[in-house]
């Protein structure tokens, strides 16, 4: 299965996503100090199981925007980024898996 990299507009920031598979959306959110790459082994398994696996670089990491203001990294902003990614992917809901 192919992997697709995209940059999505998420409000004031751009979020880099990596997508594999089709079906119900599963959003994979990494912790500190990682990137989407930490999900590379889970993505093909989820895709083969019939899910649309989307891993992202959280703001400040990888190819996503890196705001200078420390206040831009508050939890509410990070949650809003995830909601914006789900909407930019054309979905209204997602299962979310995270680690840290």
PDB file of N, CA and C in Angstrom:
ATOM      1  N   UNK A   1       0.832  -1.188   0.000  1.00  0.00           N
ATOM      2  CA  UNK A   1       0.000   0.000   0.000  1.00  0.00           C
ATOM      3  C   UNK A   1       0.869   1.241   0.000  1.00  0.00           C
ATOM      4  N   UNK A   2       0.449   2.200  -0.783  1.00  0.00           N
ATOM      5  CA  UNK A   2       1.232   3.426  -0.880  1.00  0.00           C
ATOM      6  C   UNK A   2       1.012   4.324   0.333  1.00  0.00           C
ATOM      7  N   UNK A   3       1.995   5.139   0.586  1.00  0.00           N
ATOM      8  CA  UNK A   3       1.957   6.125   1.667  1.00  0.00           C
ATOM      9  C   UNK A   3       1.932   7.496   1.013  1.00  0.00           C
ATOM     10  N   UNK A   4       1.038   8.359   1.490  1.00  0.00           N
ATOM     11  CA  UNK A   4       0.898   9.696   0.921  1.00  0.00           C
ATOM     12  C   UNK A   4       1.253  10.746   1.967  1.00  0.00           C
ATOM     13  N   UNK A   5       2.215  11.613   1.636  1.00  0.00           N
ATOM     14  CA  UNK A   5       2.591  12.747   2.487  1.00  0.00           C
ATOM     15  C   UNK A   5       1.812  13.969   2.015  1.00  0.00           C
ATOM     16  N   UNK A   6       1.280  14.731   2.970  1.00  0.00           N
ATOM     17  CA  UNK A   6       0.574  15.973   2.635  1.00  0.00           C
ATOM     18  C   UNK A   6       0.846  17.024   3.699  1.00  0.00           C
ATOM     19  N   UNK A   7       0.698  18.259   3.295  1.00  0.00           N
ATOM     20  CA  UNK A   7       0.714  19.386   4.230  1.00  0.00           C
ATOM     21  C   UNK A   7      -0.701  19.944   4.251  1.00  0.00           C
ATOM     22  N   UNK A   8      -1.329  19.921   5.422  1.00  0.00           N
ATOM     23  CA  UNK A   8      -2.709  20.394   5.563  1.00  0.00           C
ATOM     24  C   UNK A   8      -2.739  21.722   6.304  1.00  0.00           C
ATOM     25  N   UNK A   9      -3.630  22.600   5.888  1.00  0.00           N
ATOM     26  CA  UNK A   9      -3.850  23.859   6.594  1.00  0.00           C
ATOM     27  C   UNK A   9      -4.703  23.551   7.821  1.00  0.00           C
ATOM     28  N   UNK A  10      -4.200  23.926   8.980  1.00  0.00           N
ATOM     29  CA  UNK A  10      -4.916  23.688  10.243  1.00  0.00           C
ATOM     30  C   UNK A  10      -4.990  24.997  11.006  1.00  0.00           C
ATOM     31  N   UNK A  11      -5.861  25.860  10.566  1.00  0.00           N
ATOM     32  CA  UNK A  11      -5.964  27.175  11.200  1.00  0.00           C
ATOM     33  C   UNK A  11      -4.724  27.997  10.901  1.00  0.00           C
ATOM     34  N   UNK A  12      -4.019  28.402  11.956  1.00  0.00           N
ATOM     35  CA  UNK A  12      -2.852  29.273  11.806  1.00  0.00           C
ATOM     36  C   UNK A  12      -1.575  28.509  11.462  1.00  0.00           C
ATOM     37  N   UNK A  13      -1.627  27.189  11.440  1.00  0.00           N
ATOM     38  CA  UNK A  13      -0.427  26.388  11.180  1.00  0.00           C
ATOM     39  C   UNK A  13      -0.663  25.393  10.051  1.00  0.00           C
ATOM     40  N   UNK A  14       0.437  24.866   9.546  1.00  0.00           N
ATOM     41  CA  UNK A  14       0.400  23.781   8.570  1.00  0.00           C
ATOM     42  C   UNK A  14       0.843  22.508   9.282  1.00  0.00           C
ATOM     43  N   UNK A  15       0.130  21.416   9.040  1.00  0.00           N
ATOM     44  CA  UNK A  15       0.448  20.143   9.681  1.00  0.00           C
ATOM     45  C   UNK A  15       0.805  19.120   8.607  1.00  0.00           C
ATOM     46  N   UNK A  16       1.962  18.521   8.767  1.00  0.00           N
ATOM     47  CA  UNK A  16       2.417  17.458   7.865  1.00  0.00           C
ATOM     48  C   UNK A  16       1.754  16.148   8.290  1.00  0.00           C
ATOM     49  N   UNK A  17       1.134  15.467   7.328  1.00  0.00           N
ATOM     50  CA  UNK A  17       0.505  14.175   7.607  1.00  0.00           C
ATOM     51  C   UNK A  17       1.037  13.119   6.652  1.00  0.00           C
ATOM     52  N   UNK A  18       0.953  11.883   7.103  1.00  0.00           N
ATOM     53  CA  UNK A  18       1.306  10.731   6.293  1.00  0.00           C
ATOM     54  C   UNK A  18       0.132   9.776   6.385  1.00  0.00           C
ATOM     55  N   UNK A  19      -0.377   9.341   5.235  1.00  0.00           N
ATOM     56  CA  UNK A  19      -1.626   8.587   5.184  1.00  0.00           C
ATOM     57  C   UNK A  19      -1.427   7.265   4.455  1.00  0.00           C
ATOM     58  N   UNK A  20      -2.116   6.243   4.968  1.00  0.00           N
ATOM     59  CA  UNK A  20      -2.086   4.940   4.329  1.00  0.00           C
ATOM     60  C   UNK A  20      -3.414   4.239   4.570  1.00  0.00           C
ATOM     61  N   UNK A  21      -3.976   3.656   3.533  1.00  0.00           N
ATOM     62  CA  UNK A  21      -5.205   2.881   3.656  1.00  0.00           C
ATOM     63  C   UNK A  21      -6.452   3.703   3.439  1.00  0.00           C
ATOM     64  N   UNK A  22      -7.587   3.010   3.535  1.00  0.00           N
ATOM     65  CA  UNK A  22      -8.890   3.657   3.407  1.00  0.00           C
ATOM     66  C   UNK A  22      -9.851   2.990   4.364  1.00  0.00           C
ATOM     67  N   UNK A  23     -10.890   3.728   4.708  1.00  0.00           N
ATOM     68  CA  UNK A  23     -11.872   3.257   5.674  1.00  0.00           C
ATOM     69  C   UNK A  23     -12.021   4.273   6.783  1.00  0.00           C
ATOM     70  N   UNK A  24     -12.505   3.833   7.948  1.00  0.00           N
ATOM     71  CA  UNK A  24     -12.651   4.759   9.077  1.00  0.00           C
ATOM     72  C   UNK A  24     -11.297   5.370   9.456  1.00  0.00           C
ATOM     73  N   UNK A  25     -11.321   6.656   9.780  1.00  0.00           N
ATOM     74  CA  UNK A  25     -10.098   7.394  10.084  1.00  0.00           C
ATOM     75  C   UNK A  25      -9.553   7.052  11.464  1.00  0.00           C
ATOM     76  N   UNK A  26      -8.258   6.756  11.506  1.00  0.00           N
ATOM     77  CA  UNK A  26      -7.517   6.592  12.757  1.00  0.00           C
ATOM     78  C   UNK A  26      -6.382   7.608  12.726  1.00  0.00           C
ATOM     79  N   UNK A  27      -6.413   8.563  13.651  1.00  0.00           N
ATOM     80  CA  UNK A  27      -5.401   9.611  13.732  1.00  0.00           C
ATOM     81  C   UNK A  27      -4.335   9.175  14.734  1.00  0.00           C
ATOM     82  N   UNK A  28      -3.089   9.138  14.302  1.00  0.00           N
ATOM     83  CA  UNK A  28      -1.969   8.686  15.123  1.00  0.00           C
ATOM     84  C   UNK A  28      -1.142   9.898  15.530  1.00  0.00           C
ATOM     85  N   UNK A  29      -1.080  10.170  16.831  1.00  0.00           N
ATOM     86  CA  UNK A  29      -0.443  11.378  17.350  1.00  0.00           C
ATOM     87  C   UNK A  29       0.762  10.987  18.203  1.00  0.00           C
ATOM     88  N   UNK A  30       1.940  11.468  17.820  1.00  0.00           N
ATOM     89  CA  UNK A  30       3.170  11.129  18.532  1.00  0.00           C
ATOM     90  C   UNK A  30       3.367  11.987  19.771  1.00  0.00           C
ATOM     91  N   UNK A  31       4.317  11.579  20.586  1.00  0.00           N
ATOM     92  CA  UNK A  31       4.684  12.329  21.778  1.00  0.00           C
ATOM     93  C   UNK A  31       6.058  12.967  21.624  1.00  0.00           C
ATOM     94  N   UNK A  32       6.589  13.446  22.707  1.00  0.00           N
ATOM     95  CA  UNK A  32       7.892  14.114  22.751  1.00  0.00           C
ATOM     96  C   UNK A  32       8.985  13.067  22.823  1.00  0.00           C
ATOM     97  N   UNK A  33      10.040  13.209  22.104  1.00  0.00           N
ATOM     98  CA  UNK A  33      10.414  14.114  21.027  1.00  0.00           C
ATOM     99  C   UNK A  33      10.410  13.393  19.684  1.00  0.00           C
ATOM    100  N   UNK A  34       9.320  12.900  19.249  1.00  0.00           N
ATOM    101  CA  UNK A  34       9.256  12.054  18.068  1.00  0.00           C
ATOM    102  C   UNK A  34       8.629  12.756  16.873  1.00  0.00           C
ATOM    103  N   UNK A  35       8.130  11.975  15.914  1.00  0.00           N
ATOM    104  CA  UNK A  35       7.484  12.497  14.720  1.00  0.00           C
ATOM    105  C   UNK A  35       6.525  11.430  14.209  1.00  0.00           C
ATOM    106  N   UNK A  36       5.914  11.686  13.051  1.00  0.00           N
ATOM    107  CA  UNK A  36       5.006  10.716  12.445  1.00  0.00           C
ATOM    108  C   UNK A  36       5.705   9.374  12.278  1.00  0.00           C
ATOM    109  N   UNK A  37       7.010   9.411  12.098  1.00  0.00           N
ATOM    110  CA  UNK A  37       7.797   8.218  11.795  1.00  0.00           C
ATOM    111  C   UNK A  37       7.695   7.152  12.884  1.00  0.00           C
ATOM    112  N   UNK A  38       7.363   7.563  14.094  1.00  0.00           N
ATOM    113  CA  UNK A  38       7.227   6.587  15.186  1.00  0.00           C
ATOM    114  C   UNK A  38       6.048   5.638  14.958  1.00  0.00           C
ATOM    115  N   UNK A  39       5.159   5.972  14.031  1.00  0.00           N
ATOM    116  CA  UNK A  39       3.990   5.133  13.721  1.00  0.00           C
ATOM    117  C   UNK A  39       4.177   4.297  12.457  1.00  0.00           C
ATOM    118  N   UNK A  40       5.356   4.321  11.863  1.00  0.00           N
ATOM    119  CA  UNK A  40       5.584   3.674  10.575  1.00  0.00           C
ATOM    120  C   UNK A  40       5.281   2.180  10.579  1.00  0.00           C
ATOM    121  N   UNK A  41       5.429   1.504  11.680  1.00  0.00           N
ATOM    122  CA  UNK A  41       5.163   0.061  11.738  1.00  0.00           C
ATOM    123  C   UNK A  41       3.676  -0.248  11.969  1.00  0.00           C
ATOM    124  N   UNK A  42       2.959   0.630  12.637  1.00  0.00           N
ATOM    125  CA  UNK A  42       1.538   0.417  12.903  1.00  0.00           C
ATOM    126  C   UNK A  42       0.667   0.776  11.700  1.00  0.00           C
ATOM    127  N   UNK A  43       1.112   1.747  10.905  1.00  0.00           N
ATOM    128  CA  UNK A  43       0.293   2.224   9.792  1.00  0.00           C
ATOM    129  C   UNK A  43      -0.090   1.132   8.796  1.00  0.00           C
ATOM    130  N   UNK A  44       0.850   0.316   8.293  1.00  0.00           N
ATOM    131  CA  UNK A  44       0.444  -0.708   7.332  1.00  0.00           C
ATOM    132  C   UNK A  44      -0.483  -1.757   7.928  1.00  0.00           C
ATOM    133  N   UNK A  45      -0.326  -2.040   9.196  1.00  0.00           N
ATOM    134  CA  UNK A  45      -1.204  -3.011   9.855  1.00  0.00           C
ATOM    135  C   UNK A  45      -2.626  -2.457   9.939  1.00  0.00           C
ATOM    136  N   UNK A  46      -2.762  -1.199  10.332  1.00  0.00           N
ATOM    137  CA  UNK A  46      -4.078  -0.566  10.386  1.00  0.00           C
ATOM    138  C   UNK A  46      -4.693  -0.480   8.991  1.00  0.00           C
ATOM    139  N   UNK A  47      -3.886  -0.123   8.002  1.00  0.00           N
ATOM    140  CA  UNK A  47      -4.392  -0.017   6.628  1.00  0.00           C
ATOM    141  C   UNK A  47      -4.879  -1.377   6.129  1.00  0.00           C
ATOM    142  N   UNK A  48      -4.143  -2.414   6.384  1.00  0.00           N
ATOM    143  CA  UNK A  48      -4.552  -3.754   5.944  1.00  0.00           C
ATOM    144  C   UNK A  48      -5.796  -4.233   6.680  1.00  0.00           C
ATOM    145  N   UNK A  49      -6.035  -3.700   7.868  1.00  0.00           N
ATOM    146  CA  UNK A  49      -7.224  -4.062   8.642  1.00  0.00           C
ATOM    147  C   UNK A  49      -8.450  -3.256   8.221  1.00  0.00           C
ATOM    148  N   UNK A  50      -8.299  -2.366   7.222  1.00  0.00           N
ATOM    149  CA  UNK A  50      -9.441  -1.619   6.706  1.00  0.00           C
ATOM    150  C   UNK A  50      -9.608  -0.228   7.271  1.00  0.00           C
ATOM    151  N   UNK A  51      -8.528   0.367   7.785  1.00  0.00           N
ATOM    152  CA  UNK A  51      -8.596   1.715   8.335  1.00  0.00           C
ATOM    153  C   UNK A  51      -7.792   2.686   7.490  1.00  0.00           C
ATOM    154  N   UNK A  52      -8.144   3.938   7.604  1.00  0.00           N
ATOM    155  CA  UNK A  52      -7.394   5.042   7.006  1.00  0.00           C
ATOM    156  C   UNK A  52      -6.478   5.571   8.102  1.00  0.00           C
ATOM    157  N   UNK A  53      -5.238   5.120   8.103  1.00  0.00           N
ATOM    158  CA  UNK A  53      -4.276   5.490   9.138  1.00  0.00           C
ATOM    159  C   UNK A  53      -3.584   6.782   8.737  1.00  0.00           C
ATOM    160  N   UNK A  54      -3.665   7.792   9.590  1.00  0.00           N
ATOM    161  CA  UNK A  54      -3.036   9.081   9.315  1.00  0.00           C
ATOM    162  C   UNK A  54      -2.183   9.463  10.523  1.00  0.00           C
ATOM    163  N   UNK A  55      -0.875   9.486  10.309  1.00  0.00           N
ATOM    164  CA  UNK A  55       0.063   9.938  11.337  1.00  0.00           C
ATOM    165  C   UNK A  55       0.442  11.376  11.014  1.00  0.00           C
ATOM    166  N   UNK A  56       0.674  12.161  12.043  1.00  0.00           N
ATOM    167  CA  UNK A  56       1.010  13.562  11.802  1.00  0.00           C
ATOM    168  C   UNK A  56       2.258  13.964  12.554  1.00  0.00           C
ATOM    169  N   UNK A  57       2.865  15.032  12.081  1.00  0.00           N
ATOM    170  CA  UNK A  57       3.907  15.718  12.840  1.00  0.00           C
ATOM    171  C   UNK A  57       3.183  16.798  13.640  1.00  0.00           C
ATOM    172  N   UNK A  58       3.177  16.673  14.942  1.00  0.00           N
ATOM    173  CA  UNK A  58       2.562  17.676  15.810  1.00  0.00           C
ATOM    174  C   UNK A  58       3.264  19.018  15.572  1.00  0.00           C
ATOM    175  N   UNK A  59       2.540  20.120  15.726  1.00  0.00           N
ATOM    176  CA  UNK A  59       3.160  21.439  15.519  1.00  0.00           C
ATOM    177  C   UNK A  59       4.469  21.510  16.306  1.00  0.00           C
ATOM    178  N   UNK A  60       5.463  22.078  15.645  1.00  0.00           N
ATOM    179  CA  UNK A  60       6.782  22.177  16.259  1.00  0.00           C
ATOM    180  C   UNK A  60       7.722  21.049  15.869  1.00  0.00           C
ATOM    181  N   UNK A  61       7.211  20.047  15.184  1.00  0.00           N
ATOM    182  CA  UNK A  61       8.020  18.874  14.834  1.00  0.00           C
ATOM    183  C   UNK A  61       8.017  18.641  13.324  1.00  0.00           C
ATOM    184  N   UNK A  62       9.072  17.985  12.845  1.00  0.00           N
ATOM    185  CA  UNK A  62       9.133  17.540  11.464  1.00  0.00           C
ATOM    186  C   UNK A  62       8.852  18.646  10.474  1.00  0.00           C
ATOM    187  N   UNK A  63       7.947  18.364   9.537  1.00  0.00           N
ATOM    188  CA  UNK A  63       7.616  19.304   8.471  1.00  0.00           C
ATOM    189  C   UNK A  63       6.411  20.185   8.804  1.00  0.00           C
ATOM    190  N   UNK A  64       5.893  20.100  10.028  1.00  0.00           N
ATOM    191  CA  UNK A  64       4.783  20.965  10.452  1.00  0.00           C
ATOM    192  C   UNK A  64       5.319  22.338  10.863  1.00  0.00           C
ATOM    193  N   UNK A  65       4.407  23.298  10.956  1.00  0.00           N
ATOM    194  CA  UNK A  65       4.783  24.652  11.371  1.00  0.00           C
ATOM    195  C   UNK A  65       5.436  24.635  12.746  1.00  0.00           C
ATOM    196  N   UNK A  66       6.315  25.611  12.945  1.00  0.00           N
ATOM    197  CA  UNK A  66       7.025  25.740  14.214  1.00  0.00           C
ATOM    198  C   UNK A  66       6.877  27.169  14.740  1.00  0.00           C
ATOM    199  N   UNK A  67       5.737  27.475  15.354  1.00  0.00           N
ATOM    200  CA  UNK A  67       5.544  28.837  15.875  1.00  0.00           C
ATOM    201  C   UNK A  67       6.645  29.204  16.878  1.00  0.00           C
ATOM    202  N   UNK A  68       7.027  30.471  16.879  1.00  0.00           N
ATOM    203  CA  UNK A  68       8.083  30.943  17.792  1.00  0.00           C
ATOM    204  C   UNK A  68       7.566  31.174  19.210  1.00  0.00           C
ATOM    205  N   UNK A  69       6.318  31.596  19.335  1.00  0.00           N
ATOM    206  CA  UNK A  69       5.745  31.931  20.635  1.00  0.00           C
ATOM    207  C   UNK A  69       5.467  30.661  21.442  1.00  0.00           C
ATOM    208  N   UNK A  70       6.069  30.510  22.620  1.00  0.00           N
ATOM    209  CA  UNK A  70       5.819  29.319  23.444  1.00  0.00           C
ATOM    210  C   UNK A  70       4.333  29.121  23.787  1.00  0.00           C
ATOM    211  N   UNK A  71       3.587  30.215  23.832  1.00  0.00           N
ATOM    212  CA  UNK A  71       2.153  30.106  24.141  1.00  0.00           C
ATOM    213  C   UNK A  71       1.401  29.362  23.045  1.00  0.00           C
ATOM    214  N   UNK A  72       1.965  29.254  21.851  1.00  0.00           N
ATOM    215  CA  UNK A  72       1.313  28.571  20.731  1.00  0.00           C
ATOM    216  C   UNK A  72       1.339  27.050  20.878  1.00  0.00           C
ATOM    217  N   UNK A  73       1.950  26.559  21.956  1.00  0.00           N
ATOM    218  CA  UNK A  73       2.066  25.111  22.168  1.00  0.00           C
ATOM    219  C   UNK A  73       1.196  24.623  23.328  1.00  0.00           C
ATOM    220  N   UNK A  74       0.227  25.430  23.709  1.00  0.00           N
ATOM    221  CA  UNK A  74      -0.687  25.010  24.777  1.00  0.00           C
ATOM    222  C   UNK A  74      -1.541  23.848  24.297  1.00  0.00           C
ATOM    223  N   UNK A  75      -1.977  23.052  25.235  1.00  0.00           N
ATOM    224  CA  UNK A  75      -2.727  21.837  24.899  1.00  0.00           C
ATOM    225  C   UNK A  75      -3.958  22.136  24.049  1.00  0.00           C
ATOM    226  N   UNK A  76      -4.662  23.209  24.347  1.00  0.00           N
ATOM    227  CA  UNK A  76      -5.848  23.548  23.558  1.00  0.00           C
ATOM    228  C   UNK A  76      -5.489  23.772  22.087  1.00  0.00           C
ATOM    229  N   UNK A  77      -4.343  24.408  21.825  1.00  0.00           N
ATOM    230  CA  UNK A  77      -3.903  24.624  20.450  1.00  0.00           C
ATOM    231  C   UNK A  77      -3.588  23.292  19.765  1.00  0.00           C
ATOM    232  N   UNK A  78      -2.948  22.394  20.483  1.00  0.00           N
ATOM    233  CA  UNK A  78      -2.611  21.087  19.914  1.00  0.00           C
ATOM    234  C   UNK A  78      -3.871  20.282  19.610  1.00  0.00           C
ATOM    235  N   UNK A  79      -4.851  20.349  20.488  1.00  0.00           N
ATOM    236  CA  UNK A  79      -6.120  19.648  20.246  1.00  0.00           C
ATOM    237  C   UNK A  79      -6.835  20.260  19.044  1.00  0.00           C
ATOM    238  N   UNK A  80      -6.836  21.585  18.953  1.00  0.00           N
ATOM    239  CA  UNK A  80      -7.469  22.248  17.809  1.00  0.00           C
ATOM    240  C   UNK A  80      -6.789  21.850  16.495  1.00  0.00           C
ATOM    241  N   UNK A  81      -5.474  21.640  16.528  1.00  0.00           N
ATOM    242  CA  UNK A  81      -4.774  21.164  15.332  1.00  0.00           C
ATOM    243  C   UNK A  81      -5.322  19.804  14.900  1.00  0.00           C
ATOM    244  N   UNK A  82      -5.523  18.905  15.850  1.00  0.00           N
ATOM    245  CA  UNK A  82      -6.042  17.576  15.520  1.00  0.00           C
ATOM    246  C   UNK A  82      -7.441  17.660  14.919  1.00  0.00           C
ATOM    247  N   UNK A  83      -8.288  18.496  15.477  1.00  0.00           N
ATOM    248  CA  UNK A  83      -9.640  18.692  14.945  1.00  0.00           C
ATOM    249  C   UNK A  83      -9.559  19.247  13.524  1.00  0.00           C
ATOM    250  N   UNK A  84      -8.675  20.214  13.310  1.00  0.00           N
ATOM    251  CA  UNK A  84      -8.520  20.811  11.979  1.00  0.00           C
ATOM    252  C   UNK A  84      -8.016  19.783  10.967  1.00  0.00           C
ATOM    253  N   UNK A  85      -7.138  18.888  11.386  1.00  0.00           N
ATOM    254  CA  UNK A  85      -6.653  17.835  10.489  1.00  0.00           C
ATOM    255  C   UNK A  85      -7.793  16.909  10.099  1.00  0.00           C
ATOM    256  N   UNK A  86      -8.594  16.495  11.073  1.00  0.00           N
ATOM    257  CA  UNK A  86      -9.738  15.624  10.774  1.00  0.00           C
ATOM    258  C   UNK A  86     -10.648  16.300   9.759  1.00  0.00           C
ATOM    259  N   UNK A  87     -10.950  17.557   9.958  1.00  0.00           N
ATOM    260  CA  UNK A  87     -11.822  18.288   9.027  1.00  0.00           C
ATOM    261  C   UNK A  87     -11.175  18.456   7.658  1.00  0.00           C
ATOM    262  N   UNK A  88      -9.865  18.766   7.629  1.00  0.00           N
ATOM    263  CA  UNK A  88      -9.162  18.937   6.346  1.00  0.00           C
ATOM    264  C   UNK A  88      -9.125  17.635   5.554  1.00  0.00           C
ATOM    265  N   UNK A  89      -9.216  16.523   6.243  1.00  0.00           N
ATOM    266  CA  UNK A  89      -9.252  15.220   5.582  1.00  0.00           C
ATOM    267  C   UNK A  89     -10.663  14.859   5.120  1.00  0.00           C
ATOM    268  N   UNK A  90     -11.615  15.774   5.352  1.00  0.00           N
ATOM    269  CA  UNK A  90     -12.981  15.551   4.903  1.00  0.00           C
ATOM    270  C   UNK A  90     -13.794  14.657   5.816  1.00  0.00           C
ATOM    271  N   UNK A  91     -13.373  14.519   7.051  1.00  0.00           N
ATOM    272  CA  UNK A  91     -14.052  13.662   8.013  1.00  0.00           C
ATOM    273  C   UNK A  91     -14.670  14.511   9.127  1.00  0.00           C
ATOM    274  N   UNK A  92     -15.605  13.914   9.854  1.00  0.00           N
ATOM    275  CA  UNK A  92     -16.219  14.589  10.990  1.00  0.00           C
ATOM    276  C   UNK A  92     -15.820  13.945  12.316  1.00  0.00           C
ATOM    277  N   UNK A  93     -15.210  12.748  12.245  1.00  0.00           N
ATOM    278  CA  UNK A  93     -14.791  12.076  13.470  1.00  0.00           C
ATOM    279  C   UNK A  93     -13.597  11.171  13.147  1.00  0.00           C
ATOM    280  N   UNK A  94     -12.929  10.743  14.212  1.00  0.00           N
ATOM    281  CA  UNK A  94     -11.779   9.845  14.065  1.00  0.00           C
ATOM    282  C   UNK A  94     -11.531   9.139  15.381  1.00  0.00           C
ATOM    283  N   UNK A  95     -10.970   7.950  15.291  1.00  0.00           N
ATOM    284  CA  UNK A  95     -10.397   7.312  16.471  1.00  0.00           C
ATOM    285  C   UNK A  95      -8.999   7.911  16.613  1.00  0.00           C
ATOM    286  N   UNK A  96      -8.611   8.238  17.821  1.00  0.00           N
ATOM    287  CA  UNK A  96      -7.299   8.859  18.029  1.00  0.00           C
ATOM    288  C   UNK A  96      -6.458   7.945  18.910  1.00  0.00           C
ATOM    289  N   UNK A  97      -5.253   7.683  18.442  1.00  0.00           N
ATOM    290  CA  UNK A  97      -4.288   6.887  19.207  1.00  0.00           C
ATOM    291  C   UNK A  97      -3.075   7.770  19.427  1.00  0.00           C
ATOM    292  N   UNK A  98      -2.651   7.876  20.662  1.00  0.00           N
ATOM    293  CA  UNK A  98      -1.482   8.693  20.978  1.00  0.00           C
ATOM    294  C   UNK A  98      -0.580   7.989  21.966  1.00  0.00           C
ATOM    295  N   UNK A  99       0.635   8.482  22.075  1.00  0.00           N
ATOM    296  CA  UNK A  99       1.558   7.944  23.073  1.00  0.00           C
ATOM    297  C   UNK A  99       2.524   9.023  23.540  1.00  0.00           C
ATOM    298  N   UNK A 100       2.998   8.853  24.746  1.00  0.00           N
ATOM    299  CA  UNK A 100       4.057   9.667  25.314  1.00  0.00           C
ATOM    300  C   UNK A 100       4.171   9.345  26.770  1.00  0.00           C
TER     301      UNK A 100
END
